[in-house]
Amino acid sequence: MRKMHEFLDNEVTLAFVRYGLIVIGKMMLMSTITAFVRMKKKAFANPEDTASFGKGENAKKFLRTDPDVERVRRIHLNDLENIIPFLFAGFFYSFCGVTLSTALMHYRIFLGSRIFHTLAYLIPLPQPSRALAWMAGYLVTFSMMYKIVMVAFTMS
Amino acid sequence: MRKMHEFLDNEVTLAFVRYGLIVIGKMMLMSTITAFVRMKKKAFANPEDTASFGKGENAKKFLRTDPDVERVRRIHLNDLENIIPFLFAGFFYSFCGVTLSTALMHYRIFLGSRIFHTLAYLIPLPQPSRALAWMAGYLVTFSMMYKIVMVAFTMS
Amino acid sequence: MRKMHEFLDNEVTLAFVRYGLIVIGKMMLMSTITAFVRMKKKAFANPEDTASFGKGENAKKFLRTDPDVERVRRIHLNDLENIIPFLFAGFFYSFCGVTLSTALMHYRIFLGSRIFHTLAYLIPLPQPSRALAWMAGYLVTFSMMYKIVMVAFTMS
Protein backbone atom coordinates (compact mmCIF):
# COMPACT_ATOMS: atom_id res chain seq x y z
CA MET A 1 0.00 0.00 0.00
CA ARG A 2 1.25 3.46 -0.87
CA LYS A 3 1.27 5.74 2.15
CA MET A 4 1.44 9.53 2.41
CA HIS A 5 5.07 9.10 3.50
CA GLU A 6 5.92 7.49 0.19
CA PHE A 7 3.62 9.61 -1.95
CA LEU A 8 4.87 12.74 -0.25
CA ASP A 9 8.54 11.87 -0.06
CA ASN A 10 8.65 14.93 -2.31
CA GLU A 11 8.89 17.82 0.15
CA VAL A 12 7.49 20.26 -2.43
CA THR A 13 4.35 18.14 -2.89
CA LEU A 14 4.03 18.00 0.89
CA ALA A 15 4.17 21.83 0.95
CA PHE A 16 1.51 21.89 -1.78
CA VAL A 17 -0.79 19.67 0.30
CA ARG A 18 -0.33 21.93 3.33
CA TYR A 19 -1.10 25.17 1.47
CA GLY A 20 -3.83 23.51 -0.58
CA LEU A 21 -5.53 22.49 2.68
CA ILE A 22 -5.51 26.05 4.01
CA VAL A 23 -6.75 27.51 0.72
CA ILE A 24 -9.56 24.91 0.49
CA GLY A 25 -10.48 25.51 4.13
CA LYS A 26 -10.67 29.24 3.46
CA MET A 27 -12.93 28.60 0.45
CA MET A 28 -15.21 26.30 2.48
CA LEU A 29 -15.54 29.01 5.11
CA MET A 30 -17.38 31.11 2.49
CA SER A 31 -20.34 28.67 2.67
CA THR A 32 -20.67 29.30 6.39
CA ILE A 33 -20.30 33.07 5.95
CA THR A 34 -23.01 33.01 3.25
CA ALA A 35 -25.38 31.13 5.59
CA PHE A 36 -24.55 33.53 8.43
CA VAL A 37 -25.15 36.69 6.34
CA ARG A 38 -28.41 35.23 4.95
CA MET A 39 -29.62 34.69 8.53
CA LYS A 40 -28.47 38.12 9.69
CA LYS A 41 -29.96 40.00 6.74
CA LYS A 42 -32.97 37.66 6.52
CA ALA A 43 -32.52 37.27 2.77
CA PHE A 44 -33.14 33.83 1.34
CA ALA A 45 -33.30 32.26 -2.11
CA ASN A 46 -35.84 29.48 -1.46
CA PRO A 47 -39.43 29.63 -0.12
CA GLU A 48 -38.75 26.60 2.13
CA ASP A 49 -35.94 28.53 3.84
CA THR A 50 -38.30 31.27 5.01
CA ALA A 51 -41.00 28.95 6.40
CA SER A 52 -39.81 29.40 9.99
CA PHE A 53 -40.49 33.16 9.74
CA GLY A 54 -44.21 32.68 9.29
CA LYS A 55 -46.64 31.83 6.51
CA GLY A 56 -47.80 33.42 3.29
CA GLU A 57 -46.98 37.08 2.63
CA ASN A 58 -45.11 37.35 5.91
CA ALA A 59 -42.53 34.79 4.78
CA LYS A 60 -42.40 36.01 1.18
CA LYS A 61 -40.75 39.28 2.12
CA PHE A 62 -37.62 37.37 3.19
CA LEU A 63 -37.36 35.86 -0.30
CA ARG A 64 -35.13 38.57 -1.67
CA THR A 65 -31.71 39.48 -2.98
CA ASP A 66 -29.49 41.30 -0.52
CA PRO A 67 -26.33 43.21 -1.57
CA ASP A 68 -24.28 41.81 1.32
CA VAL A 69 -25.32 38.22 0.56
CA GLU A 70 -24.51 38.71 -3.13
CA ARG A 71 -21.13 40.14 -2.16
CA VAL A 72 -20.23 37.00 -0.17
CA ARG A 73 -21.48 34.80 -3.00
CA ARG A 74 -19.25 36.66 -5.48
CA ILE A 75 -16.24 36.04 -3.22
CA HIS A 76 -17.08 32.35 -3.14
CA LEU A 77 -17.42 32.15 -6.94
CA ASN A 78 -14.19 34.10 -7.38
CA ASP A 79 -12.52 31.59 -5.07
CA LEU A 80 -13.78 28.70 -7.20
CA GLU A 81 -12.55 30.39 -10.40
CA ASN A 82 -9.07 30.97 -8.99
CA ILE A 83 -8.45 28.12 -6.57
CA ILE A 84 -9.19 25.32 -9.05
CA PRO A 85 -6.40 26.46 -11.44
CA PHE A 86 -4.13 26.84 -8.40
CA LEU A 87 -4.79 23.25 -7.26
CA PHE A 88 -4.13 21.85 -10.75
CA ALA A 89 -1.02 23.96 -11.33
CA GLY A 90 0.30 23.69 -7.77
CA PHE A 91 0.13 19.90 -7.77
CA PHE A 92 1.98 19.31 -11.04
CA TYR A 93 4.35 22.22 -10.34
CA SER A 94 5.51 20.36 -7.24
CA PHE A 95 6.93 17.62 -9.50
CA CYS A 96 8.83 20.04 -11.75
CA GLY A 97 12.06 19.91 -9.78
CA VAL A 98 11.78 23.43 -8.34
CA THR A 99 13.48 24.17 -5.02
CA LEU A 100 11.35 24.15 -1.88
CA SER A 101 11.95 27.88 -1.26
CA THR A 102 10.77 28.83 -4.77
CA ALA A 103 7.67 26.66 -4.41
CA LEU A 104 6.90 28.04 -0.93
CA MET A 105 7.15 31.58 -2.32
CA HIS A 106 4.54 30.70 -4.94
CA TYR A 107 2.19 28.91 -2.53
CA ARG A 108 2.49 31.63 0.13
CA ILE A 109 1.87 34.53 -2.25
CA PHE A 110 -1.20 32.72 -3.57
CA LEU A 111 -2.55 32.05 -0.08
CA GLY A 112 -1.87 35.64 0.97
CA SER A 113 -3.51 36.99 -2.19
CA ARG A 114 -6.70 35.01 -1.58
CA ILE A 115 -6.93 36.01 2.10
CA PHE A 116 -6.31 39.67 1.26
CA HIS A 117 -8.78 39.45 -1.66
CA THR A 118 -11.49 38.16 0.68
CA LEU A 119 -10.81 40.87 3.28
CA ALA A 120 -10.69 43.62 0.62
CA TYR A 121 -14.01 42.31 -0.76
CA LEU A 122 -15.74 41.89 2.63
CA ILE A 123 -14.79 45.15 4.35
CA PRO A 124 -14.72 46.52 1.49
CA LEU A 125 -11.40 48.30 0.93
CA PRO A 126 -11.21 50.94 -1.81
CA GLN A 127 -10.04 49.74 -5.19
CA PRO A 128 -7.51 48.80 -6.49
CA SER A 129 -6.88 46.75 -3.29
CA ARG A 130 -9.10 43.88 -4.38
CA ALA A 131 -7.93 44.01 -7.99
CA LEU A 132 -4.27 43.84 -6.98
CA ALA A 133 -4.89 40.99 -4.53
CA TRP A 134 -6.64 39.02 -7.27
CA MET A 135 -3.88 39.85 -9.76
CA ALA A 136 -1.14 38.53 -7.43
CA GLY A 137 -2.78 35.10 -7.17
CA TYR A 138 -3.54 35.06 -10.90
CA LEU A 139 0.09 35.79 -11.83
CA VAL A 140 1.46 33.24 -9.35
CA THR A 141 -0.75 30.58 -10.95
CA PHE A 142 0.48 31.58 -14.42
CA SER A 143 4.07 31.47 -13.18
CA MET A 144 3.58 27.87 -12.01
CA MET A 145 1.82 26.96 -15.27
CA TYR A 146 4.73 28.46 -17.25
CA LYS A 147 7.16 26.23 -15.33
CA ILE A 148 5.02 23.15 -16.01
CA VAL A 149 4.83 24.10 -19.70
CA MET A 150 8.64 24.35 -19.80
CA VAL A 151 8.96 20.88 -18.28
CA ALA A 152 5.98 19.07 -19.84
CA PHE A 153 6.41 20.36 -23.39
CA THR A 154 10.13 19.67 -23.59
CA MET A 155 9.90 16.02 -22.52
CA SER A 156 10.11 13.50 -25.33
CA MET B 1 4.36 2.92 -17.97
CA ARG B 2 2.45 3.34 -14.72
CA LYS B 3 -0.91 1.64 -14.88
CA MET B 4 -4.01 2.03 -12.74
CA HIS B 5 -3.10 -1.28 -11.12
CA GLU B 6 0.14 0.18 -9.85
CA PHE B 7 -1.21 3.65 -9.12
CA LEU B 8 -4.18 2.16 -7.34
CA ASP B 9 -2.45 -0.63 -5.49
CA ASN B 10 -3.72 1.45 -2.59
CA GLU B 11 -7.23 0.10 -2.01
CA VAL B 12 -8.33 3.32 -0.29
CA THR B 13 -7.36 5.40 -3.35
CA LEU B 14 -9.27 2.91 -5.51
CA ALA B 15 -12.32 3.49 -3.29
CA PHE B 16 -11.81 7.26 -3.67
CA VAL B 17 -11.78 6.94 -7.47
CA ARG B 18 -15.01 4.90 -7.39
CA TYR B 19 -16.90 7.33 -5.16
CA GLY B 20 -15.36 10.33 -6.90
CA LEU B 21 -16.72 9.01 -10.21
CA ILE B 22 -20.26 8.72 -8.84
CA VAL B 23 -20.15 12.16 -7.22
CA ILE B 24 -18.79 13.74 -10.43
CA GLY B 25 -21.41 11.92 -12.50
CA LYS B 26 -24.12 13.21 -10.18
CA MET B 27 -22.78 16.76 -10.58
CA MET B 28 -22.65 16.47 -14.38
CA LEU B 29 -26.28 15.32 -14.36
CA MET B 30 -27.21 18.82 -13.11
CA SER B 31 -26.25 20.26 -16.54
CA THR B 32 -28.75 17.96 -18.23
CA ILE B 33 -31.45 18.72 -15.65
CA THR B 34 -30.86 22.48 -16.16
CA ALA B 35 -31.26 22.10 -19.94
CA PHE B 36 -34.38 19.96 -19.43
CA VAL B 37 -36.04 22.43 -17.03
CA ARG B 38 -35.15 25.37 -19.32
CA MET B 39 -36.93 23.57 -22.20
CA LYS B 40 -39.91 22.60 -20.08
CA LYS B 41 -40.40 26.05 -18.54
CA LYS B 42 -39.32 27.83 -21.75
CA ALA B 43 -36.95 30.10 -19.82
CA PHE B 44 -33.64 30.88 -21.48
CA ALA B 45 -30.68 33.16 -20.78
CA ASN B 46 -29.56 33.89 -24.35
CA PRO B 47 -31.46 35.43 -27.29
CA GLU B 48 -29.95 32.83 -29.66
CA ASP B 49 -31.52 30.04 -27.56
CA THR B 50 -35.03 31.34 -28.16
CA ALA B 51 -34.70 31.77 -31.94
CA SER B 52 -36.54 28.52 -32.68
CA PHE B 53 -39.63 29.86 -30.87
CA GLY B 54 -40.18 32.62 -33.41
CA LYS B 55 -38.83 36.08 -34.12
CA GLY B 56 -38.82 39.45 -32.40
CA GLU B 57 -41.19 40.02 -29.48
CA ASN B 58 -42.50 36.48 -29.69
CA ALA B 59 -39.07 35.04 -28.86
CA LYS B 60 -38.17 37.72 -26.33
CA LYS B 61 -40.78 36.54 -23.85
CA PHE B 62 -38.81 33.30 -23.38
CA LEU B 63 -35.74 35.30 -22.33
CA ARG B 64 -36.54 35.24 -18.65
CA THR B 65 -35.57 34.01 -15.22
CA ASP B 66 -37.60 31.09 -13.92
CA PRO B 67 -37.63 30.04 -10.24
CA ASP B 68 -37.34 26.33 -11.09
CA VAL B 69 -34.39 26.92 -13.43
CA GLU B 70 -32.65 29.07 -10.80
CA ARG B 71 -33.26 26.34 -8.22
CA VAL B 72 -31.49 23.74 -10.37
CA ARG B 73 -28.65 26.18 -11.05
CA ARG B 74 -28.20 26.75 -7.30
CA ILE B 75 -27.93 22.99 -6.75
CA HIS B 76 -25.25 22.82 -9.45
CA LEU B 77 -23.27 25.70 -7.91
CA ASN B 78 -23.62 24.17 -4.45
CA ASP B 79 -22.25 20.92 -5.90
CA LEU B 80 -19.24 22.76 -7.31
CA GLU B 81 -18.60 24.50 -3.99
CA ASN B 82 -18.71 21.25 -2.02
CA ILE B 83 -17.45 18.57 -4.41
CA ILE B 84 -14.16 20.32 -5.25
CA PRO B 85 -13.02 20.32 -1.59
CA PHE B 86 -14.17 16.67 -1.37
CA LEU B 87 -12.06 15.67 -4.39
CA PHE B 88 -8.96 17.43 -3.02
CA ALA B 89 -9.40 16.11 0.51
CA GLY B 90 -10.60 12.64 -0.52
CA PHE B 91 -7.59 12.05 -2.77
CA PHE B 92 -4.89 12.99 -0.25
CA TYR B 93 -6.87 11.44 2.61
CA SER B 94 -6.58 8.09 0.81
CA PHE B 95 -2.79 8.21 1.32
CA CYS B 96 -3.01 8.95 5.05
CA GLY B 97 -2.93 5.34 6.14
CA VAL B 98 -6.57 5.16 7.24
CA THR B 99 -8.34 1.81 7.16
CA LEU B 100 -10.56 1.02 4.19
CA SER B 101 -13.68 0.85 6.37
CA THR B 102 -13.04 4.33 7.85
CA ALA B 103 -12.43 5.79 4.40
CA LEU B 104 -15.52 4.10 2.95
CA MET B 105 -17.60 5.56 5.78
CA HIS B 106 -16.38 9.06 4.85
CA TYR B 107 -16.88 8.61 1.11
CA ARG B 108 -20.32 7.01 1.53
CA ILE B 109 -21.65 9.65 3.92
CA PHE B 110 -20.45 12.36 1.51
CA LEU B 111 -22.11 10.68 -1.49
CA GLY B 112 -25.31 10.15 0.48
CA SER B 113 -25.31 13.75 1.71
CA ARG B 114 -25.00 15.13 -1.83
CA ILE B 115 -27.75 12.87 -3.23
CA PHE B 116 -30.08 13.73 -0.35
CA HIS B 117 -29.16 17.42 -0.66
CA THR B 118 -30.16 17.38 -4.33
CA LEU B 119 -33.44 15.58 -3.64
CA ALA B 120 -34.26 17.90 -0.72
CA TYR B 121 -33.53 20.89 -2.98
CA LEU B 122 -35.46 19.59 -6.01
CA ILE B 123 -38.66 18.33 -4.40
CA PRO B 124 -38.28 20.57 -2.18
CA LEU B 125 -38.42 19.02 1.29
CA PRO B 126 -39.11 21.30 4.27
CA GLN B 127 -36.06 22.67 6.03
CA PRO B 128 -33.84 21.70 7.82
CA SER B 129 -33.65 18.63 5.51
CA ARG B 130 -31.44 20.36 2.97
CA ALA B 131 -29.36 22.16 5.59
CA LEU B 132 -28.63 18.91 7.43
CA ALA B 133 -27.77 17.07 4.20
CA TRP B 134 -25.34 19.84 3.28
CA MET B 135 -23.89 19.87 6.80
CA ALA B 136 -23.16 16.12 6.73
CA GLY B 137 -21.04 16.40 3.59
CA TYR B 138 -19.34 19.56 4.88
CA LEU B 139 -18.35 17.89 8.16
CA VAL B 140 -17.14 14.73 6.42
CA THR B 141 -14.85 16.87 4.24
CA PHE B 142 -13.52 18.67 7.32
CA SER B 143 -12.96 15.33 9.03
CA MET B 144 -10.81 14.18 6.10
CA MET B 145 -8.95 17.50 6.04
CA TYR B 146 -8.26 17.18 9.77
CA LYS B 147 -6.70 13.76 9.19
CA ILE B 148 -4.52 15.14 6.36
CA VAL B 149 -3.47 18.04 8.61
CA MET B 150 -2.47 15.57 11.32
CA VAL B 151 -0.35 13.63 8.82
CA ALA B 152 1.00 16.42 6.60
CA PHE B 153 1.88 18.89 9.34
CA THR B 154 3.69 16.36 11.52
CA MET B 155 6.01 15.08 8.79
CA SER B 156 9.51 16.47 8.90
CA MET C 1 12.56 13.16 -4.50
CA ARG C 2 10.02 12.25 -7.13
CA LYS C 3 10.44 14.38 -10.25
CA MET C 4 8.06 15.08 -13.14
CA HIS C 5 10.18 12.67 -15.22
CA GLU C 6 9.37 9.84 -12.86
CA PHE C 7 5.79 10.88 -12.15
CA LEU C 8 5.15 11.40 -15.83
CA ASP C 9 6.99 8.39 -17.17
CA ASN C 10 3.44 7.61 -18.27
CA GLU C 11 3.17 9.33 -21.65
CA VAL C 12 -0.63 9.46 -21.41
CA THR C 13 -0.45 11.36 -18.08
CA LEU C 14 2.06 13.72 -19.70
CA ALA C 15 -0.47 14.34 -22.49
CA PHE C 16 -3.15 14.95 -19.84
CA VAL C 17 -0.96 17.57 -18.12
CA ARG C 18 -0.34 19.32 -21.46
CA TYR C 19 -4.02 19.49 -22.45
CA GLY C 20 -5.08 20.22 -18.86
CA LEU C 21 -2.75 23.25 -18.88
CA ILE C 22 -4.30 24.63 -22.07
CA VAL C 23 -7.86 24.06 -20.85
CA ILE C 24 -7.09 25.70 -17.48
CA GLY C 25 -5.37 28.61 -19.23
CA LYS C 26 -8.43 29.06 -21.45
CA MET C 27 -10.68 29.08 -18.36
CA MET C 28 -8.47 31.62 -16.56
CA LEU C 29 -8.69 33.87 -19.63
CA MET C 30 -12.41 34.27 -18.88
CA SER C 31 -11.54 36.30 -15.74
CA THR C 32 -9.61 38.77 -17.86
CA ILE C 33 -12.36 38.93 -20.49
CA THR C 34 -14.94 39.59 -17.73
CA ALA C 35 -12.84 42.46 -16.36
CA PHE C 36 -12.34 43.84 -19.89
CA VAL C 37 -16.06 43.73 -20.77
CA ARG C 38 -16.97 45.29 -17.40
CA MET C 39 -14.61 48.20 -18.18
CA LYS C 40 -15.84 48.57 -21.75
CA LYS C 41 -19.54 48.44 -20.87
CA LYS C 42 -19.00 50.31 -17.58
CA ALA C 43 -21.08 47.75 -15.68
CA PHE C 44 -19.86 46.81 -12.23
CA ALA C 45 -21.12 44.72 -9.33
CA ASN C 46 -19.58 46.60 -6.41
CA PRO C 47 -19.89 50.28 -5.35
CA GLU C 48 -16.13 50.46 -4.66
CA ASP C 49 -15.44 49.49 -8.30
CA THR C 50 -17.25 52.58 -9.61
CA ALA C 51 -15.57 55.10 -7.28
CA SER C 52 -13.15 56.26 -9.98
CA PHE C 53 -16.09 57.36 -12.17
CA GLY C 54 -17.19 60.03 -9.73
CA LYS C 55 -19.20 60.24 -6.53
CA GLY C 56 -22.78 59.69 -5.46
CA GLU C 57 -25.46 59.32 -8.12
CA ASN C 58 -22.91 59.69 -10.91
CA ALA C 59 -21.12 56.51 -9.84
CA LYS C 60 -24.30 54.61 -8.99
CA LYS C 61 -25.41 54.41 -12.60
CA PHE C 62 -22.43 52.13 -13.36
CA LEU C 63 -23.63 49.68 -10.72
CA ARG C 64 -25.69 47.61 -13.09
CA THR C 65 -26.14 44.28 -14.81
CA ASP C 66 -25.06 44.21 -18.45
CA PRO C 67 -26.12 41.44 -20.88
CA ASP C 68 -22.61 41.15 -22.35
CA VAL C 69 -20.99 40.89 -18.92
CA GLU C 70 -23.52 38.25 -17.85
CA ARG C 71 -22.81 36.34 -21.07
CA VAL C 72 -19.08 36.16 -20.29
CA ARG C 73 -19.83 35.16 -16.69
CA ARG C 74 -22.06 32.33 -17.93
CA ILE C 75 -19.22 31.05 -20.14
CA HIS C 76 -16.90 31.09 -17.12
CA LEU C 77 -19.39 29.19 -14.95
CA ASN C 78 -20.02 26.69 -17.75
CA ASP C 79 -16.25 26.18 -17.96
CA LEU C 80 -16.08 25.45 -14.23
CA GLU C 81 -18.97 23.00 -14.47
CA ASN C 82 -17.38 21.08 -17.34
CA ILE C 83 -13.63 21.43 -16.83
CA ILE C 84 -13.60 20.10 -13.25
CA PRO C 85 -15.09 16.74 -14.29
CA PHE C 86 -12.63 16.68 -17.21
CA LEU C 87 -9.64 17.19 -14.90
CA PHE C 88 -10.79 14.45 -12.53
CA ALA C 89 -11.66 12.00 -15.31
CA GLY C 90 -8.71 12.90 -17.54
CA PHE C 91 -6.17 12.33 -14.77
CA PHE C 92 -7.37 8.88 -13.69
CA TYR C 93 -8.18 7.91 -17.30
CA SER C 94 -4.49 8.37 -18.08
CA PHE C 95 -3.69 5.46 -15.76
CA CYS C 96 -6.25 3.10 -17.31
CA GLY C 97 -3.85 1.61 -19.85
CA VAL C 98 -5.40 3.27 -22.91
CA THR C 99 -3.20 3.91 -25.93
CA LEU C 100 -1.73 7.39 -26.38
CA SER C 101 -3.68 7.95 -29.61
CA THR C 102 -7.01 7.10 -27.97
CA ALA C 103 -6.26 9.39 -25.04
CA LEU C 104 -5.12 12.21 -27.33
CA MET C 105 -8.37 11.91 -29.29
CA HIS C 106 -10.34 12.37 -26.04
CA TYR C 107 -8.22 15.28 -24.78
CA ARG C 108 -8.21 17.04 -28.17
CA ILE C 109 -11.97 16.74 -28.74
CA PHE C 110 -12.55 18.13 -25.25
CA LEU C 111 -10.19 21.06 -25.80
CA GLY C 112 -11.75 21.78 -29.20
CA SER C 113 -15.26 21.56 -27.78
CA ARG C 114 -14.49 24.12 -25.05
CA ILE C 115 -12.81 26.55 -27.46
CA PHE C 116 -15.67 26.26 -29.95
CA HIS C 117 -18.21 26.55 -27.10
CA THR C 118 -16.62 29.82 -25.97
CA LEU C 119 -16.53 31.24 -29.50
CA ALA C 120 -20.13 30.15 -30.19
CA TYR C 121 -21.17 31.82 -26.91
CA LEU C 122 -19.18 35.03 -27.40
CA ILE C 123 -19.97 35.84 -31.04
CA PRO C 124 -22.78 34.44 -30.64
CA LEU C 125 -23.32 31.78 -33.30
CA PRO C 126 -26.89 30.56 -33.95
CA GLN C 127 -27.96 27.49 -32.02
CA PRO C 128 -27.38 24.54 -31.96
CA SER C 129 -23.68 25.46 -32.42
CA ARG C 130 -23.11 26.10 -28.73
CA ALA C 131 -25.24 23.14 -27.63
CA LEU C 132 -23.34 20.74 -29.89
CA ALA C 133 -19.96 22.09 -28.76
CA TRP C 134 -20.97 21.61 -25.13
CA MET C 135 -22.34 18.13 -25.90
CA ALA C 136 -19.06 16.99 -27.49
CA GLY C 137 -17.05 17.82 -24.36
CA TYR C 138 -19.72 16.33 -22.10
CA LEU C 139 -19.72 13.02 -23.99
CA VAL C 140 -15.92 12.83 -24.12
CA THR C 141 -15.84 13.22 -20.32
CA PHE C 142 -18.45 10.46 -19.94
CA SER C 143 -16.45 8.25 -22.29
CA MET C 144 -13.38 8.63 -20.07
CA MET C 145 -15.45 8.04 -16.94
CA TYR C 146 -16.88 4.87 -18.50
CA LYS C 147 -13.35 3.57 -19.10
CA ILE C 148 -12.36 4.35 -15.49
CA VAL C 149 -15.52 2.58 -14.25
CA MET C 150 -14.58 -0.47 -16.31
CA VAL C 151 -11.10 -0.52 -14.77
CA ALA C 152 -11.81 0.64 -11.21
CA PHE C 153 -14.92 -1.44 -10.60
CA THR C 154 -13.42 -4.69 -11.91
CA MET C 155 -10.31 -4.57 -9.71
CA SER C 156 -10.39 -6.80 -6.69
Coordinates of C-alpha atoms in Angstrom, one line a residue, chain C:
Chain C
M1 CA 12.6 13.2 -4.5
R2 CA 10.0 12.3 -7.1
K3 CA 10.4 14.4 -10.3
M4 CA 8.1 15.1 -13.1
H5 CA 10.2 12.7 -15.2
E6 CA 9.4 9.8 -12.9
F7 CA 5.8 10.9 -12.2
L8 CA 5.2 11.4 -15.8
D9 CA 7.0 8.4 -17.2
N10 CA 3.4 7.6 -18.3
E11 CA 3.2 9.3 -21.7
V12 CA -0.6 9.5 -21.4
T13 CA -0.4 11.4 -18.1
L14 CA 2.1 13.7 -19.7
A15 CA -0.5 14.3 -22.5
F16 CA -3.1 15.0 -19.8
V17 CA -1.0 17.6 -18.1
R18 CA -0.3 19.3 -21.5
Y19 CA -4.0 19.5 -22.4
G20 CA -5.1 20.2 -18.9
L21 CA -2.8 23.2 -18.9
I22 CA -4.3 24.6 -22.1
V23 CA -7.9 24.1 -20.9
I24 CA -7.1 25.7 -17.5
G25 CA -5.4 28.6 -19.2
K26 CA -8.4 29.1 -21.4
M27 CA -10.7 29.1 -18.4
M28 CA -8.5 31.6 -16.6
L29 CA -8.7 33.9 -19.6
M30 CA -12.4 34.3 -18.9
S31 CA -11.5 36.3 -15.7
T32 CA -9.6 38.8 -17.9
I33 CA -12.4 38.9 -20.5
T34 CA -14.9 39.6 -17.7
A35 CA -12.8 42.5 -16.4
F36 CA -12.3 43.8 -19.9
V37 CA -16.1 43.7 -20.8
R38 CA -17.0 45.3 -17.4
M39 CA -14.6 48.2 -18.2
K40 CA -15.8 48.6 -21.8
K41 CA -19.5 48.4 -20.9
K42 CA -19.0 50.3 -17.6
A43 CA -21.1 47.8 -15.7
F44 CA -19.9 46.8 -12.2
A45 CA -21.1 44.7 -9.3
N46 CA -19.6 46.6 -6.4
P47 CA -19.9 50.3 -5.4
E48 CA -16.1 50.5 -4.7
D49 CA -15.4 49.5 -8.3
T50 CA -17.3 52.6 -9.6
A51 CA -15.6 55.1 -7.3
S52 CA -13.1 56.3 -10.0
F53 CA -16.1 57.4 -12.2
G54 CA -17.2 60.0 -9.7
K55 CA -19.2 60.2 -6.5
G56 CA -22.8 59.7 -5.5
E57 CA -25.5 59.3 -8.1
N58 CA -22.9 59.7 -10.9
A59 CA -21.1 56.5 -9.8
K60 CA -24.3 54.6 -9.0
K61 CA -25.4 54.4 -12.6
F62 CA -22.4 52.1 -13.4
L63 CA -23.6 49.7 -10.7
R64 CA -25.7 47.6 -13.1
T65 CA -26.1 44.3 -14.8
D66 CA -25.1 44.2 -18.5
P67 CA -26.1 41.4 -20.9
D68 CA -22.6 41.1 -22.3
V69 CA -21.0 40.9 -18.9
E70 CA -23.5 38.3 -17.9
R71 CA -22.8 36.3 -21.1
V72 CA -19.1 36.2 -20.3
R73 CA -19.8 35.2 -16.7
R74 CA -22.1 32.3 -17.9
I75 CA -19.2 31.1 -20.1
H76 CA -16.9 31.1 -17.1
L77 CA -19.4 29.2 -15.0
N78 CA -20.0 26.7 -17.8
D79 CA -16.2 26.2 -18.0
L80 CA -16.1 25.5 -14.2
E81 CA -19.0 23.0 -14.5
N82 CA -17.4 21.1 -17.3
I83 CA -13.6 21.4 -16.8
I84 CA -13.6 20.1 -13.3
P85 CA -15.1 16.7 -14.3
F86 CA -12.6 16.7 -17.2
L87 CA -9.6 17.2 -14.9
F88 CA -10.8 14.4 -12.5
A89 CA -11.7 12.0 -15.3
G90 CA -8.7 12.9 -17.5
F91 CA -6.2 12.3 -14.8
F92 CA -7.4 8.9 -13.7
Y93 CA -8.2 7.9 -17.3
S94 CA -4.5 8.4 -18.1
F95 CA -3.7 5.5 -15.8
C96 CA -6.2 3.1 -17.3
G97 CA -3.9 1.6 -19.8
V98 CA -5.4 3.3 -22.9
T99 CA -3.2 3.9 -25.9
L100 CA -1.7 7.4 -26.4
S101 CA -3.7 7.9 -29.6
T102 CA -7.0 7.1 -28.0
A103 CA -6.3 9.4 -25.0
L104 CA -5.1 12.2 -27.3
M105 CA -8.4 11.9 -29.3
H106 CA -10.3 12.4 -26.0
Y107 CA -8.2 15.3 -24.8
R108 CA -8.2 17.0 -28.2
I109 CA -12.0 16.7 -28.7
F110 CA -12.5 18.1 -25.2
L111 CA -10.2 21.1 -25.8
G112 CA -11.8 21.8 -29.2
S113 CA -15.3 21.6 -27.8
R114 CA -14.5 24.1 -25.1
I115 CA -12.8 26.6 -27.5
F116 CA -15.7 26.3 -29.9
H117 CA -18.2 26.5 -27.1
T118 CA -16.6 29.8 -26.0
L119 CA -16.5 31.2 -29.5
A120 CA -20.1 30.2 -30.2
Y121 CA -21.2 31.8 -26.9
L122 CA -19.2 35.0 -27.4
I123 CA -20.0 35.8 -31.0
P124 CA -22.8 34.4 -30.6
L125 CA -23.3 31.8 -33.3
P126 CA -26.9 30.6 -33.9
Q127 CA -28.0 27.5 -32.0
P128 CA -27.4 24.5 -32.0
S129 CA -23.7 25.5 -32.4
R130 CA -23.1 26.1 -28.7
A131 CA -25.2 23.1 -27.6
L132 CA -23.3 20.7 -29.9
A133 CA -20.0 22.1 -28.8
W134 CA -21.0 21.6 -25.1
M135 CA -22.3 18.1 -25.9
A136 CA -19.1 17.0 -27.5
G137 CA -17.0 17.8 -24.4
Y138 CA -19.7 16.3 -22.1
L139 CA -19.7 13.0 -24.0
V140 CA -15.9 12.8 -24.1
T141 CA -15.8 13.2 -20.3
F142 CA -18.4 10.5 -19.9
S143 CA -16.5 8.3 -22.3
M144 CA -13.4 8.6 -20.1
M145 CA -15.4 8.0 -16.9
Y146 CA -16.9 4.9 -18.5
K147 CA -13.4 3.6 -19.1
I148 CA -12.4 4.3 -15.5
V149 CA -15.5 2.6 -14.2
M150 CA -14.6 -0.5 -16.3
V151 CA -11.1 -0.5 -14.8
A152 CA -11.8 0.6 -11.2
F153 CA -14.9 -1.4 -10.6
T154 CA -13.4 -4.7 -11.9
M155 CA -10.3 -4.6 -9.7
S156 CA -10.4 -6.8 -6.7

